[in-house]
Short mmCIF file of C-alpha atoms in Angstrom, two decimals:
data_model
loop_
_atom_site.label_atom_id
_atom_site.label_comp_id
_atom_site.label_asym_id
_atom_site.label_seq_id
_atom_site.Cartn_x
_atom_site.Cartn_y
_atom_site.Cartn_z
CA MET H 113 21.22 87.70 -26.80
CA LYS H 114 22.73 86.23 -23.66
CA ARG H 115 19.79 87.47 -21.63
CA LYS H 116 17.41 85.68 -23.96
CA LEU H 117 19.35 82.35 -23.73
CA LEU H 118 19.67 82.36 -19.93
CA PRO H 119 16.03 81.46 -19.19
CA LEU H 120 16.22 78.66 -21.74
CA ILE H 121 19.38 77.30 -20.18
CA ILE H 122 17.79 77.43 -16.72
CA ILE H 123 14.65 75.67 -17.96
CA PHE H 124 16.73 73.03 -19.75
CA GLY H 125 18.82 72.50 -16.60
CA LEU H 126 15.73 72.10 -14.49
CA ILE H 127 14.39 69.52 -16.91
CA ILE H 128 17.67 67.62 -16.78
CA PHE H 129 17.67 67.77 -12.98
CA ALA H 130 14.06 66.57 -12.79
CA LEU H 131 14.82 63.69 -15.11
CA ALA H 132 17.87 62.79 -13.06
CA VAL H 133 15.82 62.85 -9.88
CA ILE H 134 13.12 60.69 -11.45
CA PHE H 135 15.65 58.27 -12.93
CA GLY H 136 17.66 58.14 -9.74
CA THR H 137 14.57 57.58 -7.64
CA GLY H 138 13.59 54.72 -9.99
CA LEU H 139 17.00 53.16 -9.61
CA ILE H 140 16.86 53.47 -5.85
CA GLU H 141 13.35 52.05 -5.81
CA ARG H 142 14.37 49.22 -8.09
CA TYR H 143 17.48 48.17 -6.25
CA THR H 144 16.47 48.86 -2.66
CA PRO H 145 15.42 45.62 -0.90
CA SER H 146 11.86 45.51 0.43
CA LYS H 147 11.40 45.70 4.20
CA GLU H 148 7.82 44.45 4.03
CA MET H 149 7.25 41.57 6.46
CA ALA H 150 5.37 38.51 5.26
CA ASP H 151 2.17 37.46 7.01
CA LYS H 152 3.34 34.24 8.65
CA ASN H 153 -0.22 33.11 9.35
CA GLU H 154 -0.87 33.29 5.62
CA LEU H 155 2.36 31.49 4.82
CA PHE H 156 1.49 28.52 7.02
CA HIS H 157 -2.31 28.83 6.94
CA ALA H 158 -2.30 28.33 10.69
CA LYS H 159 -3.63 30.45 13.54
CA ASP H 160 -4.72 30.09 17.15
CA ASP H 161 -4.40 26.40 18.12
CA GLN H 162 -3.81 25.14 14.59
CA ILE H 163 -0.40 23.62 13.89
CA ALA H 164 1.02 23.74 10.38
CA LEU H 165 2.55 20.44 9.30
CA VAL H 166 5.59 20.44 7.04
CA LEU H 167 6.49 16.93 5.86
CA ASN H 168 9.81 16.46 4.09
CA LYS H 169 10.03 20.25 3.47
CA GLU H 170 6.51 20.46 1.98
CA LEU H 171 3.60 22.23 3.68
CA GLN H 172 0.64 19.88 4.12
CA GLU H 173 -3.05 20.62 3.73
CA ALA H 174 -3.75 18.73 6.94
CA GLN H 175 -3.10 20.47 10.26
CA GLY H 176 -2.35 19.40 13.77
CA ILE H 177 -3.83 21.01 16.85
CA SER H 178 -2.42 22.18 20.16
CA VAL H 179 -4.41 21.18 23.25
CA GLU H 180 -3.15 22.43 26.60
CA GLY H 181 0.40 22.57 25.27
CA THR H 182 0.35 19.11 23.68
CA THR H 183 0.63 18.61 19.93
CA TYR H 184 -1.82 16.24 18.27
CA LEU H 185 -1.80 14.96 14.68
CA PRO H 186 -4.88 13.78 12.71
CA ILE H 187 -4.86 9.99 12.48
CA SER H 188 -6.11 10.08 8.89
CA TRP H 189 -3.01 12.04 7.89
CA VAL H 190 -0.69 9.92 10.04
CA ASN H 191 -2.07 6.76 8.40
CA GLU H 192 -1.61 8.15 4.91
CA LYS H 193 1.77 9.83 5.31
CA LEU H 194 3.65 8.36 8.27
CA ASN H 195 2.40 5.10 9.74
CA SER H 196 -0.59 3.07 8.56
CA ARG H 197 -0.55 0.74 11.57
CA PHE H 198 -2.49 3.07 13.84
CA PHE H 199 -6.00 1.62 13.51
CA TRP H 200 -9.02 3.47 14.82
CA ASP H 201 -12.04 1.32 15.67
CA SER H 202 -14.83 3.84 15.20
CA VAL H 203 -17.42 1.36 16.49
CA GLU H 204 -15.77 0.78 19.86
CA ARG H 205 -13.87 4.11 19.90
CA LEU H 206 -10.62 2.27 20.40
CA LEU H 207 -7.11 2.79 19.02
CA VAL H 208 -5.38 -0.48 18.11
CA TYR H 209 -1.72 -0.96 17.26
CA ALA H 210 -0.44 -4.43 16.31
CA LEU H 211 3.17 -5.25 17.11
CA PRO H 212 4.81 -8.56 16.10
CA ASP H 213 3.87 -10.35 19.33
CA HIS H 214 1.14 -8.29 20.99
CA ILE H 215 -1.44 -5.56 20.50
CA VAL H 216 -1.51 -2.15 22.17
CA TYR H 217 -4.90 -0.56 22.88
CA ALA H 218 -5.82 3.00 23.87
CA ASN H 219 -8.96 5.09 24.15
CA GLU H 220 -9.66 8.77 24.77
CA PHE H 221 -9.03 8.28 28.50
CA SER H 222 -5.59 6.67 28.08
CA MET H 223 -2.73 8.82 29.34
CA GLY H 224 0.87 9.06 28.16
CA GLY H 225 3.98 9.24 30.31
CA ASP H 226 3.57 13.01 30.56
CA GLY H 227 0.10 12.63 32.06
CA LYS H 228 -1.57 13.98 28.90
CA PRO H 229 -4.19 12.07 26.86
CA LEU H 230 -2.81 9.94 24.05
CA LEU H 231 -5.86 10.73 21.93
CA TYR H 232 -7.96 13.77 21.28
CA ILE H 233 -11.30 13.52 19.50
CA LYS H 234 -12.76 16.56 17.77
CA GLY H 235 -15.92 15.97 15.81
CA GLU H 236 -15.35 13.10 13.40
CA GLU H 237 -11.56 13.40 13.47
CA VAL H 238 -9.31 11.51 15.84
CA TYR H 239 -5.95 13.03 16.77
CA LEU H 240 -2.87 11.21 18.10
CA SER H 241 -0.40 12.83 20.45
CA LEU H 242 2.95 13.59 18.84
CA GLY H 243 4.69 11.52 21.50
CA LEU H 244 2.57 8.49 20.63
CA VAL H 245 3.36 8.81 16.93
CA LEU H 246 7.08 9.23 17.66
CA GLY H 247 7.09 6.09 19.79
CA TYR H 248 6.08 3.89 16.85
CA THR H 249 7.32 5.77 13.79
CA ASP H 250 10.76 6.30 12.26
CA ILE H 251 10.71 10.09 11.85
CA ARG H 252 12.54 13.13 13.17
CA ILE H 253 10.91 16.42 14.08
CA SER H 254 11.60 20.09 14.70
CA ALA H 255 8.75 21.66 16.67
CA TYR H 256 7.91 25.36 16.83
CA ASP H 257 4.61 25.02 18.62
CA GLN H 258 4.77 27.68 21.31
CA GLY H 259 4.41 30.92 19.31
CA THR H 260 1.53 32.57 17.53
CA VAL H 261 2.32 30.66 14.34
CA LYS H 262 2.62 27.03 15.43
CA ARG H 263 4.38 24.68 13.06
CA LEU H 264 5.89 21.23 13.07
CA PHE H 265 8.58 20.05 10.68
CA ILE H 266 8.60 16.28 10.16
CA ASP H 267 11.10 14.28 8.11
CA SER H 268 10.60 10.63 7.24
CA SER H 269 13.61 10.46 4.90
CA TRP H 270 17.02 9.63 6.29
CA GLU H 271 19.00 10.49 3.19
CA PRO H 272 21.89 12.98 3.65
CA GLU H 273 20.76 16.61 3.40
CA SER H 274 22.36 19.59 1.70
CA VAL H 275 23.29 22.13 4.39
CA ALA H 276 25.02 25.52 4.26
CA THR H 277 26.26 28.09 6.80
CA VAL H 278 25.19 31.72 6.54
CA LYS H 279 28.12 34.12 5.93
CA SER H 280 26.50 37.22 7.43
CA LYS H 281 23.16 38.45 8.67
CA THR H 282 20.65 38.44 5.80
CA LYS H 283 16.96 38.36 5.03
CA VAL H 284 15.02 35.28 4.02
CA ARG H 285 12.17 36.08 1.64
CA THR H 286 8.98 34.47 0.35
CA ALA H 287 10.39 34.23 -3.19
CA GLY H 288 13.64 34.75 -5.07
CA GLY H 289 13.87 38.51 -5.36
CA ILE H 290 14.68 41.49 -3.12
CA LYS H 291 11.18 42.88 -3.49
CA SER H 292 9.61 39.77 -1.97
CA PRO H 293 8.32 40.11 1.62
CA VAL H 294 10.67 39.14 4.41
CA VAL H 295 9.94 35.86 6.22
CA THR H 296 12.74 35.93 8.78
CA THR H 297 16.37 36.90 9.32
CA ALA H 298 19.18 34.37 9.01
CA TYR H 299 22.10 35.26 11.26
CA ARG H 300 25.80 34.77 10.71
CA ASN H 301 27.00 31.18 11.23
CA SER H 302 23.45 29.83 11.46
CA LYS H 303 22.71 26.74 9.35
CA VAL H 304 20.07 26.37 6.68
CA ARG H 305 18.82 23.18 5.01
CA ILE H 306 18.70 23.62 1.26
CA ILE H 307 15.51 22.50 -0.46
CA GLN H 308 16.10 23.82 -3.96
CA GLU H 309 18.87 25.63 -5.83
CA GLU H 310 18.12 28.42 -8.29
CA GLU H 311 20.45 30.69 -10.27
CA ARG H 312 20.89 33.38 -7.62
CA TRP H 313 18.71 32.16 -4.78
CA SER H 314 18.34 29.04 -2.67
CA LYS H 315 15.11 27.82 -1.12
CA VAL H 316 15.91 26.85 2.46
CA VAL H 317 14.61 25.87 5.86
CA THR H 318 16.04 28.13 8.58
CA GLU H 319 17.05 27.24 12.12
CA ASP H 320 14.07 29.15 13.50
CA GLY H 321 11.64 27.07 11.46
CA TYR H 322 10.75 29.01 8.34
CA ILE H 323 10.84 28.22 4.65
CA GLY H 324 12.01 30.90 2.25
CA TYR H 325 14.59 32.13 -0.23
CA ILE H 326 18.07 33.40 0.55
CA ARG H 327 20.70 34.88 -1.76
CA LYS H 328 23.23 32.24 -2.72
CA TRP H 329 26.17 34.57 -2.18
CA SER H 330 25.05 34.86 1.48
CA LEU H 331 25.88 31.17 1.98
CA ARG H 332 29.15 29.35 2.33
CA GLU H 333 29.75 26.28 0.16
CA PRO H 334 26.97 23.69 0.80
CA TYR H 335 27.89 20.24 2.13
CA MET H 336 26.03 16.99 2.72
CA GLU H 337 25.06 16.23 6.30
CA ALA H 338 24.30 12.63 7.25
CA GLN H 339 21.07 11.79 9.08
CA GLU H 340 21.04 8.93 11.56
CA SER H 341 18.08 7.18 13.12
CA ASP H 342 18.09 5.31 16.41
CA PHE H 343 14.55 3.99 15.87
CA GLN H 344 14.20 0.24 16.47
CA ALA H 345 11.75 -1.00 13.87
CA PRO H 346 9.66 -4.02 14.91
CA VAL H 347 10.68 -7.31 13.29
CA TYR H 348 7.82 -9.48 12.05
CA GLU H 349 9.52 -12.86 11.92
CA GLY H 350 7.60 -15.29 9.77
CA THR H 351 7.33 -19.02 9.34
CA SER H 352 8.52 -20.61 6.12
CA LEU H 353 7.82 -24.00 4.64
CA GLY H 354 11.57 -24.36 4.14
CA GLU H 355 11.24 -25.41 0.50
CA LYS H 356 9.45 -24.30 -2.64
CA VAL H 357 5.71 -24.45 -2.10
CA VAL H 358 3.54 -26.60 -4.37
CA LEU H 359 0.05 -25.97 -3.04
CA VAL H 360 -3.27 -27.33 -4.25
CA TRP H 361 -6.64 -26.11 -3.12
CA HIS H 362 -9.08 -28.89 -2.39
CA GLN H 363 -12.63 -27.60 -2.72
CA VAL H 364 -14.69 -29.23 0.02
CA THR H 365 -18.40 -28.38 -0.05
CA LYS H 366 -19.67 -31.22 2.14
CA GLN H 367 -18.17 -33.42 4.81
CA GLU H 368 -18.08 -36.49 2.55
CA ALA H 369 -15.70 -34.73 0.16
CA ASN H 370 -12.95 -35.04 2.78
CA GLN H 371 -12.81 -38.74 2.03
CA GLY H 372 -11.56 -38.12 -1.50
CA LEU H 373 -8.23 -36.59 -0.55
CA GLU H 374 -6.08 -39.70 -0.86
CA ALA H 375 -7.36 -40.63 -4.33
CA LEU H 376 -6.97 -37.08 -5.63
CA ILE H 377 -3.45 -36.67 -4.26
CA ALA H 378 -2.42 -40.01 -5.74
CA ARG H 379 -2.78 -38.42 -9.20
CA THR H 380 -0.40 -35.56 -8.38
CA LYS H 381 3.37 -35.09 -8.26
CA GLY H 382 5.46 -32.86 -6.02
CA VAL H 383 2.60 -31.43 -3.93
CA ASN H 384 3.62 -30.52 -0.38
CA VAL H 385 0.67 -28.38 0.78
CA VAL H 386 -3.06 -28.96 0.53
CA SER H 387 -5.57 -26.24 1.37
CA PRO H 388 -9.09 -27.57 1.98
CA THR H 389 -11.88 -24.99 1.73
CA TRP H 390 -13.26 -25.78 5.16
CA TYR H 391 -14.26 -22.52 6.76
CA ALA H 392 -16.81 -20.04 5.44
CA MET H 393 -17.83 -16.88 7.27
CA SER H 394 -21.57 -17.03 7.91
CA ASP H 395 -22.45 -13.65 9.43
CA ASN H 396 -21.08 -10.29 10.57
CA GLU H 397 -20.49 -11.42 14.15
CA GLY H 398 -17.39 -13.57 13.59
CA ASN H 399 -19.17 -16.90 13.14
CA TYR H 400 -18.41 -19.40 10.40
CA THR H 401 -19.35 -22.86 9.19
CA SER H 402 -16.80 -25.67 9.31
CA LEU H 403 -16.16 -28.87 7.38
CA ALA H 404 -12.90 -29.61 9.19
CA SER H 405 -11.78 -33.19 9.78
CA ARG H 406 -8.98 -34.45 12.03
CA GLU H 407 -8.91 -37.68 10.05
CA TYR H 408 -8.22 -35.63 6.91
CA VAL H 409 -5.29 -33.83 8.57
CA ASP H 410 -3.82 -37.05 9.88
CA LYS H 411 -4.09 -38.63 6.43
CA ALA H 412 -2.44 -35.58 4.82
CA HIS H 413 0.39 -35.67 7.34
CA SER H 414 0.92 -39.36 6.61
CA MET H 415 1.42 -38.37 2.97
CA SER H 416 3.96 -35.66 3.99
CA LEU H 417 1.51 -32.87 3.21
CA GLN H 418 0.97 -29.75 5.25
CA VAL H 419 -2.63 -28.59 5.69
CA TRP H 420 -3.35 -24.87 5.35
CA ALA H 421 -7.08 -24.64 5.96
CA LEU H 422 -8.89 -21.97 3.95
CA ILE H 423 -11.41 -19.47 5.31
CA ASP H 424 -13.52 -17.34 2.95
CA ASN H 425 -16.06 -14.49 3.10
CA PHE H 426 -18.18 -15.51 0.10
CA SER H 427 -21.55 -15.67 1.88
CA LYS H 428 -24.08 -12.98 0.96
CA ASN H 429 -24.75 -12.70 4.69
CA VAL H 430 -21.26 -11.31 5.26
CA GLN H 431 -20.43 -7.62 4.90
CA SER H 432 -16.70 -7.44 5.44
CA ASP H 433 -16.71 -3.84 6.65
CA GLN H 434 -19.22 -4.65 9.40
CA LEU H 435 -17.36 -7.80 10.39
CA LEU H 436 -13.81 -6.47 10.42
CA THR H 437 -14.20 -2.93 11.75
CA SER H 438 -15.12 -4.18 15.22
CA THR H 439 -12.14 -5.11 17.40
CA THR H 440 -14.32 -7.41 19.51
CA LYS H 441 -15.45 -9.35 16.43
CA ARG H 442 -11.92 -9.68 15.10
CA LYS H 443 -10.78 -10.97 18.49
CA LYS H 444 -13.61 -13.48 18.57
CA LEU H 445 -12.89 -14.75 15.06
CA ILE H 446 -9.14 -15.06 15.64
CA ALA H 447 -9.59 -16.85 18.96
CA SER H 448 -12.00 -19.28 17.33
CA LEU H 449 -9.62 -19.97 14.45
CA MET H 450 -6.79 -20.65 16.88
CA ASN H 451 -9.02 -23.17 18.58
CA GLU H 452 -9.49 -24.86 15.19
CA VAL H 453 -5.72 -24.94 14.74
CA GLU H 454 -5.34 -26.74 18.08
CA THR H 455 -8.28 -29.11 17.56
CA TYR H 456 -7.32 -30.26 14.08
CA ASN H 457 -3.53 -29.88 14.28
CA LEU H 458 -3.41 -27.51 11.33
CA ASP H 459 -0.11 -26.39 9.84
CA GLY H 460 -1.44 -23.11 8.54
CA LEU H 461 -4.36 -20.91 7.55
CA ASN H 462 -5.15 -19.60 4.09
CA LEU H 463 -7.15 -16.38 4.10
CA ASP H 464 -9.35 -15.97 1.02
CA PHE H 465 -11.36 -12.80 1.55
CA GLU H 466 -12.51 -11.42 -1.80
CA GLY H 467 -14.73 -8.62 -3.04
CA ILE H 468 -13.79 -6.39 -0.11
CA PRO H 469 -15.03 -2.81 -0.51
CA GLU H 470 -12.50 -0.01 -0.08
CA ALA H 471 -14.19 1.00 3.18
CA ALA H 472 -13.13 -2.37 4.60
CA GLY H 473 -9.56 -2.18 3.29
CA ALA H 474 -7.92 -0.86 6.47
CA PRO H 475 -9.95 -3.16 8.78
CA TYR H 476 -9.05 -6.15 6.57
CA VAL H 477 -5.33 -5.39 6.76
CA GLN H 478 -5.68 -4.89 10.52
CA PHE H 479 -7.30 -8.32 10.74
CA ILE H 480 -4.32 -9.83 8.91
CA ARG H 481 -1.92 -8.11 11.33
CA GLU H 482 -3.76 -9.40 14.38
CA LEU H 483 -4.21 -12.89 12.96
CA SER H 484 -0.50 -13.02 12.13
CA ILE H 485 0.38 -12.47 15.79
CA GLU H 486 -1.46 -15.59 16.92
CA CYS H 487 -0.15 -17.62 13.97
CA ARG H 488 3.37 -16.50 14.86
CA LYS H 489 2.89 -17.60 18.45
CA LYS H 490 1.76 -21.05 17.36
CA GLY H 491 4.40 -21.40 14.67
CA ILE H 492 1.88 -21.99 11.91
CA ILE H 493 1.88 -20.44 8.44
CA LEU H 494 -0.44 -17.62 7.41
CA SER H 495 -0.98 -17.20 3.67
CA VAL H 496 -3.22 -14.56 2.09
CA ASP H 497 -4.88 -14.82 -1.32
CA ASN H 498 -4.94 -11.75 -3.55
CA THR H 499 -6.25 -10.95 -6.99
CA VAL H 500 -3.78 -9.53 -9.51
CA PRO H 501 -2.88 -5.95 -8.49
CA MET H 502 -4.98 -3.29 -10.20
CA GLU H 503 -5.59 0.40 -9.47
CA PHE H 504 -8.98 -0.40 -7.95
CA ASN H 505 -7.66 -2.93 -5.40
CA LEU H 506 -4.49 -1.26 -4.11
CA PHE H 507 -6.17 -0.76 -0.73
CA TYR H 508 -5.50 -4.46 -0.06
CA ASN H 509 -2.07 -3.11 0.91
CA ARG H 510 0.06 -5.99 -0.34
CA LYS H 511 3.16 -4.30 1.06
CA GLU H 512 1.86 -4.63 4.62
CA GLN H 513 0.62 -8.15 3.91
CA GLY H 514 4.14 -9.01 2.78
CA ILE H 515 5.52 -7.79 6.10
CA VAL H 516 3.15 -9.49 8.53
CA ALA H 517 1.99 -12.61 6.63
CA ASP H 518 4.19 -15.56 5.69
CA TYR H 519 3.08 -15.89 2.08
CA VAL H 520 1.18 -13.64 -0.31
CA ILE H 521 -0.55 -15.68 -3.00
CA ILE H 522 -1.40 -14.17 -6.39
CA MET H 523 -4.58 -15.66 -7.84
CA GLY H 524 -3.26 -15.30 -11.37
CA TYR H 525 -6.53 -16.04 -13.13
CA ASP H 526 -10.02 -14.71 -13.89
CA GLU H 527 -8.56 -12.22 -16.34
CA HIS H 528 -11.84 -12.78 -18.17
CA TYR H 529 -14.78 -14.03 -16.17
CA SER H 530 -18.44 -14.93 -16.37
CA GLY H 531 -20.48 -11.89 -17.33
CA GLY H 532 -17.49 -10.07 -18.76
CA GLU H 533 -15.93 -9.78 -22.20
CA PRO H 534 -14.74 -13.07 -23.75
CA GLY H 535 -11.07 -13.85 -23.40
CA SER H 536 -8.47 -16.02 -21.74
CA VAL H 537 -8.78 -16.89 -18.07
CA ALA H 538 -5.04 -16.30 -17.67
CA SER H 539 -2.94 -15.04 -20.57
CA ILE H 540 0.81 -15.10 -20.11
CA GLU H 541 1.00 -11.28 -20.09
CA PHE H 542 -1.70 -11.10 -17.40
CA ALA H 543 0.16 -13.65 -15.29
CA GLU H 544 3.52 -11.88 -15.63
CA ASN H 545 2.06 -8.45 -14.89
CA GLY H 546 0.52 -9.86 -11.71
CA ILE H 547 3.90 -11.18 -10.58
CA VAL H 548 5.85 -8.04 -11.49
CA ASP H 549 3.38 -5.71 -9.80
CA THR H 550 3.23 -7.85 -6.65
CA LEU H 551 7.02 -7.95 -6.41
CA LYS H 552 7.03 -4.16 -6.20
CA ASP H 553 5.60 -4.56 -2.69
CA VAL H 554 6.34 -8.10 -1.53
CA PRO H 555 9.72 -9.88 -1.37
CA LYS H 556 9.99 -12.82 -3.77
CA GLU H 557 10.59 -15.23 -0.88
CA LYS H 558 6.98 -14.67 0.16
CA VAL H 559 5.24 -14.64 -3.23
CA ILE H 560 3.35 -17.68 -4.51
CA ASN H 561 1.79 -17.50 -7.96
CA ALA H 562 -1.38 -19.51 -8.41
CA VAL H 563 -2.33 -21.02 -11.78
CA PRO H 564 -5.73 -22.23 -13.03
CA PHE H 565 -6.61 -25.83 -13.79
CA TYR H 566 -9.63 -24.59 -15.74
CA THR H 567 -10.71 -22.50 -18.69
CA ARG H 568 -14.00 -20.95 -19.83
CA LEU H 569 -16.11 -22.24 -22.72
CA TRP H 570 -17.69 -19.18 -24.32
CA LYS H 571 -20.92 -19.30 -26.31
CA GLU H 572 -22.35 -16.66 -28.63
CA GLY H 573 -25.72 -17.08 -30.33
CA ALA H 574 -29.15 -15.61 -30.85
CA ASP H 575 -29.74 -15.56 -27.10
CA GLY H 576 -26.60 -13.56 -26.46
CA GLN H 577 -23.34 -14.47 -24.81
CA SER H 578 -22.57 -16.82 -21.92
CA SER H 579 -19.72 -18.88 -20.53
CA SER H 580 -19.11 -21.81 -18.23
CA ALA H 581 -16.00 -23.00 -16.42
CA LEU H 582 -14.43 -26.25 -17.59
CA GLY H 583 -11.60 -28.08 -15.90
CA ILE H 584 -8.68 -29.15 -18.07
CA ALA H 585 -9.92 -32.74 -18.23
CA LYS H 586 -13.47 -31.79 -19.24
CA ALA H 587 -12.20 -29.21 -21.74
CA ARG H 588 -10.18 -31.98 -23.38
CA ASP H 589 -13.32 -34.13 -23.55
CA TRP H 590 -15.22 -31.27 -25.25
CA LEU H 591 -12.43 -30.83 -27.80
CA ASP H 592 -12.34 -34.54 -28.58
CA GLN H 593 -16.11 -34.95 -28.81
CA ASN H 594 -16.45 -32.01 -31.19
CA GLN H 595 -13.19 -32.62 -33.08
CA VAL H 596 -12.12 -29.05 -32.49
CA GLU H 597 -8.67 -28.12 -33.75
CA LEU H 598 -6.48 -25.92 -31.55
CA TYR H 599 -4.26 -23.08 -32.76
CA TRP H 600 -1.41 -21.66 -30.70
CA GLN H 601 -1.60 -17.92 -29.95
CA GLU H 602 1.86 -16.70 -29.05
CA ALA H 603 0.79 -13.39 -27.51
CA ILE H 604 -1.72 -15.11 -25.25
CA GLY H 605 0.48 -18.10 -24.45
CA GLN H 606 -2.40 -20.54 -25.00
CA TYR H 607 -4.09 -22.64 -27.62
CA TYR H 608 -7.36 -21.35 -29.06
CA GLY H 609 -10.20 -23.42 -30.54
CA GLU H 610 -13.73 -22.81 -31.73
CA LEU H 611 -16.81 -24.64 -32.94
CA VAL H 612 -19.26 -22.87 -35.22
CA THR H 613 -22.75 -24.23 -35.90
CA ASP H 614 -25.93 -22.75 -37.34
CA GLU H 615 -27.18 -21.97 -33.84
CA GLU H 616 -24.09 -20.59 -32.11
CA ARG H 617 -20.34 -20.16 -31.89
CA GLN H 618 -18.43 -21.86 -29.07
CA PHE H 619 -14.79 -21.09 -28.33
CA LEU H 620 -12.13 -21.34 -25.65
CA TRP H 621 -8.54 -20.57 -24.74
CA MET H 622 -7.16 -23.89 -23.56
CA GLU H 623 -5.17 -24.29 -20.36
CA GLU H 624 -2.90 -27.34 -20.62
CA GLU H 625 0.70 -28.50 -20.29
CA ARG H 626 2.29 -25.98 -22.65
CA SER H 627 0.50 -22.90 -21.28
CA LEU H 628 1.05 -24.00 -17.69
CA GLY H 629 4.70 -24.62 -18.53
CA LEU H 630 5.05 -20.97 -19.54
CA LYS H 631 3.55 -19.89 -16.22
CA MET H 632 5.91 -22.19 -14.34
CA ASP H 633 8.77 -20.60 -16.28
CA LEU H 634 7.68 -17.23 -14.87
CA ILE H 635 7.79 -18.63 -11.34
CA LYS H 636 11.35 -19.81 -11.99
CA LYS H 637 12.31 -16.59 -13.78
CA TYR H 638 11.32 -14.45 -10.80
CA ASP H 639 12.47 -17.07 -8.26
CA LEU H 640 9.16 -17.06 -6.40
CA ALA H 641 8.36 -19.03 -3.27
CA GLY H 642 6.23 -21.50 -5.19
CA VAL H 643 3.02 -22.26 -7.04
CA GLY H 644 -0.62 -22.63 -6.08
CA CYS H 645 -3.12 -24.62 -8.16
CA TRP H 646 -6.88 -24.11 -8.36
CA LYS H 647 -8.19 -26.67 -7.99
CA LEU H 648 -7.47 -30.31 -7.19
CA GLY H 649 -9.36 -32.71 -9.45
CA LEU H 650 -9.80 -30.46 -12.49
CA GLU H 651 -6.46 -31.38 -14.01
CA THR H 652 -5.13 -34.27 -16.06
CA GLU H 653 -2.29 -36.32 -14.61
CA SER H 654 0.11 -35.13 -17.31
CA VAL H 655 -0.15 -31.58 -15.96
CA TRP H 656 1.84 -32.62 -12.91
CA ASP H 657 4.89 -33.42 -15.01
CA VAL H 658 5.03 -29.66 -15.69
CA ILE H 659 4.07 -28.44 -12.20
CA SER H 660 6.42 -30.77 -10.30
CA LYS H 661 9.45 -29.47 -12.20
#
């Protein structure tokens, strides 16, 4: 009997042993950390002369390049992420950088202090040397650009960082888990910058320039480390009127219209700035037409009015991208405008460039920077007109305008316009949204909100829909002549009236003392720099009792 059981016992024992071996091997396999090394080229997507860019702990799609030991960054990425003031003139192949009182120029032959080119051009992309970017930008860097995997860590934030010291030598992995490939080794007493905390792992940046995960128990208690910058940011000192601005635009379409200033101003109250529409760009070479008058300026000054002459780009012969991209053309235009300032003793310029395509956005802002330098030198005021902020016009870069210009004017009207859907020219919600959104980028001391002295009379009939602009005075005449009754619309902040006949329906949202009073209340509520009024002569005298308050 025993002889018969022995083989069974042996077989059973072997099975148990085999299972133990299998189970034990599984446990060992499961709990033994991986020694597999990560492919660092894959981690950073960089090889040869490519330089991986890590901005604020995040790997970027854009890459720098290494040329003869010098690191260069793509200007398109620098403009978007670090410093938008580097302007590349693709026409004249010239780099332009506007400081508060002068402009710095460089081309592909310009050399830095180390004897290396400041620029590198590869195909359609322009690259800036790291030293050049550092000279004008408030950032700090950690460069690892000498090995096979070149990388550059850039930080633009100066907030305190969470830092920890490594307790003992340990592996840093591509993900939280011991089976993840090894990125690098963190040695005892080395420091890591903590990006993200998880339950058992921390995502960190190591001293040798890698991003990965480390076991939390391998780190001593994290602490906050202050970051200090010694960068001296340029100061764009502006010129202020010194009091709340009450500006009126005076539309001048022929020289004779200059003679009407005194009579028109006599109807107003509290106005301290007049902006005549004197200058109109006429081509893409920097030329313009002028209706300027020294007699007009002298008369305005005698009435204690400043004159901020307006220049526009409304001509169909003007393509703003062609005009403004060229550094030579911008120089020509600015020099010519400064000559006008001297000749006519102007107190300021009002820039009214509208309908700018996105391709001309950066050149337009560059023009404002460069124009501001010369205005600053002469002590005159530069104001810039802007439509209400919308997603499609953010490239106007109101934030930069608010830094370099003296005043940013919101044209708080044309909510509904000719050819569009019927509606108010400037509802109270539209006006307030324009102010609130502008204040996100521009300090209140520089924001002027402009109000309309007109409305639109809409017509709907068998021939379709149309509209025409009516000044407040003429709109009142239309209401009286047709005995139209007005009804207040609280949500719009305006009176509404309509006239229905067999042929058509006519209707309008009336701009008058009550609606303008609400807009003036907004200017007070947000403590803005003042009000602008489009345009002189369209209003009734009673309107000024509201505006002047």
